[in-house]
Amino acid sequence: MLSYIIRRILTAIPLLIGITLISFFIVQIAPGDPTSLLMNPDIKPEDKVKFIEKYGLDDPIYIQYFKWVGNMVQGDFGNSLLKKGTPVSEMIMNRLPNTITLMIAATIIAIIFSILIGVYSATRPYSKSDYLFSTGSFLGLATPNFWLGLMLIMFTAVNLEWFPTGGVADLDAPFSIWDRIHHLILPAFVLASADMAAYTRHTRSSMIEVLNQDYIRTAKAKGLRSRKVIFKHGLRNGLTPVVTLFGLSLPSLVGGAAIVERVFAWPGLGSLFIESSFTRDYPVIMALIVLSSVFIVIGNIVADILYAVIDPRIEY
Amino acid sequence: MLMSALLEVKNLKTHFFKKKQVIPAVDGMDLTIKKGETVALVGESGSGKSMTSLSIMRLVPSPGGKIVDGQIMYDGKDLLTISENDMVDIRGNDISMIFQEPMTSLNPVLTIGDQITETLIAHQKLSQREAKKRAVELLEMVGFSRAKAILNDYPHRLSGGMRQRVMIAIAMSCNPKLLIADEPTTALDVTIQAQILDLMKDLSNKFDTSILLITHDLGVVSEVADRVIVMYCGQVVEESSVNDIFENALHPYTQGLINSVPSIDDDIDRLESIEGNVPTPDQFPTGCRFAPRCPKAFDKCSLHMPTLKKIDERSIRCFLYEEEQS
């Protein structure tokens, strides 16, 4: 198992190198160069040369690439082109906890609700409540995040005033967990909605299949209570496809976070990404692309490991 | 043989409902199992043997299947009228069951130990540790030499024969009064078959457990059964002691079954077979259900359904013998 994990991490390295290459050269291809973007057009030519030398902009491209990667490995993502040259790593570290909180909350909501609803539907297939939840899932799958977010803000935050309209916390209130959770509920629910729908569909169909297996009949014949039959004997078998889906849906979680963060004015990496794209703050964009790729790669490794934890027949 | 009845099935009807069609998988089944006795339930595929056993456990696949009529008397209670909670206490404890497919009957994601101990914990209220100790004893009882190591193994590491032993260990864990074995050896190699049958026979003698053995293998029947019940199309067609059946089968269907078993002594080119197939329930004939395939059928057979008649210690559903009696 350990050797498998190490192997997976090693094979992820070429992938990450590819990602850095692509994100680096995309920015290189983009029109314009830092000098024209950053500097006063009336600057003296010798100052311009000084600037170019300072940032190594006259080096061959591959040298620039290695410098960038080399610094990045040491945790230095360079400085923002705007915002008075704040280090990118500092900007990211300020935003990262918010995004992670949001993603974890969304994942927990998606998993808990989808398992409960999926199992409930699977034990009563083709009943009225099953149809109701199925319709709900399809609606959830079909509804765009930003629209759902805006609607929820309009009805539950503006009209009913149950929730704040955005942000991570009340600005004028002292720190409190409840206040944080209160702000978290809507964006986390919106971010969870699409995944929740997909997980529910998969849990339902895989549980229906599992509950018809011989070992479920055995468990019943042993005289186990039906809750134990479903959750102990059924669910662990039924979860395997859902775990795969979880690994696959991480990218959409990362991408979805950008939109949801924007809608709810959530100061996370997603909104940082959108802001930086508008202002063409290339070092920030590149760092965020690399970072989210790392997230996704790690997520997939975790999903594969979870696989083996759930199903002992899978041995690496 | 003056033994009291352990389980009495009376006029059991288990039907399947498919769209507007009603499929009588079990259609008026009577069955009595005495204490310590091994009863074999024999018949071709689709004759309703498995559904009878699942009905006794109240595990008929649902939605679709439903027990529509009858009584299953056990220990003074009708298993068909008690609550699901009371039934849960009986399953695995008083009446346990092993299945045909050892490869798929154990849960692939739980250890063998877990699957044995959970029954003990549920019914005998043992602690985790006591249950583990008992599980080792049970595994040794069914012939595992390294029982302790097996506890932490997963089913996919065991062979079919070993898994069936584990199933037997689970089924015997609470000293049940009745063990229902639904074709327990069908999926196994011949040598393993004999071992498993011996094991079941041993255990039933040791613990005075009755066995309801469901099989289509007459070789197995002759080896272990005391009494034989032959089913055809959801009904009992003949019932008698194992000796009588093999020496003097009365029902033409039973005779056909016995004649279609190859014998090592006779030197024949072709095996005898019963012409035709078991009719599907929607094509049951109006009279005797075996009539269309019966070599001895006469006019009356295709018009009326014969009743199950008692002749001495045996029962038979055939007009050939009704005439004799009257």
XYZ file of C-alpha atoms in Angstrom, chain B residues 17-196:
180
model
C -46.725 -10.507 -9.392
C -45.356 -9.294 -12.665
C -47.338 -6.503 -14.235
C -50.770 -8.087 -14.448
C -49.498 -11.639 -14.410
C -49.580 -13.843 -11.325
C -46.903 -16.495 -11.151
C -47.599 -19.189 -8.555
C -44.017 -20.201 -7.716
C -45.177 -22.137 -4.661
C -48.765 -23.301 -4.933
C -50.211 -25.069 -1.926
C -47.101 -26.598 -0.393
C -47.274 -28.865 2.657
C -44.145 -29.826 4.497
C -43.330 -31.214 7.920
C -39.870 -31.409 9.415
C -39.356 -33.393 12.595
C -36.717 -32.852 15.205
C -33.259 -34.035 14.159
C -34.484 -35.170 10.777
C -32.951 -34.450 7.384
C -35.542 -33.801 4.738
C -34.582 -33.454 1.113
C -36.623 -31.237 -1.159
C -36.093 -32.419 -4.713
C -37.172 -31.170 -8.086
C -36.014 -29.644 -11.332
C -35.067 -25.989 -11.638
C -38.125 -23.806 -11.382
C -40.143 -26.244 -9.325
C -40.357 -23.860 -6.377
C -37.839 -25.443 -4.008
C -35.838 -22.313 -3.317
C -38.949 -20.167 -2.991
C -40.296 -22.594 -0.392
C -37.142 -22.196 1.656
C -37.065 -18.419 1.280
C -40.728 -18.341 2.321
C -39.887 -20.190 5.524
C -37.259 -17.511 6.236
C -39.697 -14.822 5.108
C -37.042 -13.598 2.688
C -39.050 -13.837 -0.527
C -37.676 -11.208 -2.932
C -39.770 -8.107 -2.656
C -41.172 -6.193 -4.468
C -42.507 -8.893 -6.753
C -42.876 -11.917 -4.545
C -45.453 -12.325 -1.839
C -46.641 -15.082 0.440
C -50.362 -15.011 -0.257
C -51.668 -17.905 1.812
C -50.750 -20.636 4.230
C -49.224 -21.213 7.614
C -45.689 -21.924 8.759
C -45.914 -23.264 12.298
C -42.742 -23.182 14.324
C -42.551 -23.519 18.084
C -46.286 -22.910 18.417
C -46.186 -19.715 16.391
C -47.157 -18.986 12.825
C -44.053 -17.433 11.292
C -46.221 -15.693 8.721
C -48.131 -13.668 11.301
C -45.401 -12.650 13.764
C -43.817 -9.214 13.542
C -40.692 -8.562 11.463
C -38.772 -7.903 14.691
C -39.675 -11.325 16.079
C -38.753 -12.872 12.744
C -35.342 -11.204 12.884
C -34.757 -12.948 16.203
C -35.598 -16.316 14.659
C -33.452 -15.938 11.533
C -29.915 -17.094 12.071
C -30.757 -18.128 15.612
C -33.493 -20.795 15.448
C -33.560 -21.246 11.714
C -30.471 -20.539 9.666
C -29.702 -20.931 6.036
C -26.832 -21.609 3.668
C -26.963 -20.871 -0.007
C -25.957 -22.292 -3.323
C -23.348 -19.717 -4.246
C -20.506 -19.706 -1.745
C -18.576 -17.351 -3.995
C -21.095 -14.529 -3.677
C -22.846 -15.285 -0.407
C -20.188 -13.718 1.780
C -19.727 -9.982 1.887
C -16.507 -9.148 0.005
C -15.606 -6.102 2.086
C -15.909 -7.579 5.583
C -13.513 -9.994 7.242
C -14.556 -13.582 7.887
C -14.267 -12.909 11.606
C -16.574 -9.932 11.370
C -19.155 -11.919 9.447
C -19.163 -14.748 11.973
C -19.103 -12.647 15.117
C -21.897 -10.293 14.093
C -24.397 -13.169 14.217
C -23.182 -14.168 17.674
C -23.309 -10.597 18.909
C -26.795 -10.063 17.478
C -28.384 -13.220 18.865
C -26.321 -14.485 21.786
C -25.492 -11.049 23.154
C -21.822 -12.001 23.369
C -19.134 -9.367 23.780
C -16.738 -8.751 20.902
C -14.053 -10.788 22.612
C -16.287 -13.745 23.522
C -17.671 -13.774 20.013
C -14.164 -13.888 18.575
C -13.273 -16.834 20.765
C -16.440 -18.629 19.726
C -15.738 -17.836 16.068
C -12.363 -19.565 16.311
C -14.064 -22.630 17.817
C -16.650 -22.622 15.050
C -14.018 -22.383 12.331
C -12.112 -25.266 13.901
C -15.350 -27.220 14.064
C -15.902 -26.864 10.330
C -12.348 -27.993 9.653
C -10.060 -24.983 9.472
C -6.677 -25.756 10.955
C -5.486 -22.171 11.132
C -8.743 -20.717 12.327
C -7.251 -17.665 14.044
C -5.571 -16.479 10.864
C -8.741 -16.954 8.821
C -10.586 -14.523 11.090
C -8.769 -11.566 9.583
C -8.977 -12.802 6.032
C -11.391 -11.560 3.416
C -13.650 -13.953 1.492
C -11.860 -13.476 -1.828
C -8.820 -15.208 -0.397
C -10.718 -18.445 0.239
C -11.751 -21.172 -2.180
C -15.380 -22.063 -2.809
C -15.247 -25.053 -0.476
C -13.669 -22.997 2.281
C -16.263 -20.286 1.874
C -19.060 -22.815 2.135
C -17.448 -24.046 5.372
C -17.475 -20.477 6.625
C -21.151 -20.225 5.662
C -21.830 -23.408 7.621
C -19.907 -22.027 10.599
C -22.058 -18.900 10.476
C -25.248 -20.915 10.080
C -24.369 -23.229 12.991
C -23.049 -20.453 15.232
C -26.202 -20.118 17.327
C -27.027 -23.833 17.418
C -30.118 -23.531 15.241
C -32.971 -26.016 15.447
C -33.297 -26.031 11.683
C -30.704 -25.567 8.994
C -32.003 -24.834 5.525
C -29.401 -25.704 2.924
C -30.288 -24.469 -0.546
C -28.193 -26.552 -2.942
C -25.143 -26.202 -0.700
C -22.913 -28.359 -2.857
C -24.056 -27.544 -6.379
C -21.290 -25.042 -7.030
C -18.509 -27.189 -5.591
C -16.131 -29.862 -6.870
C -17.261 -33.440 -6.332
C -14.630 -34.207 -3.694
C -15.454 -31.032 -1.818
C -19.165 -31.846 -2.125
C -18.709 -35.043 -0.154
C -16.739 -33.236 2.550
C -19.363 -30.547 2.930
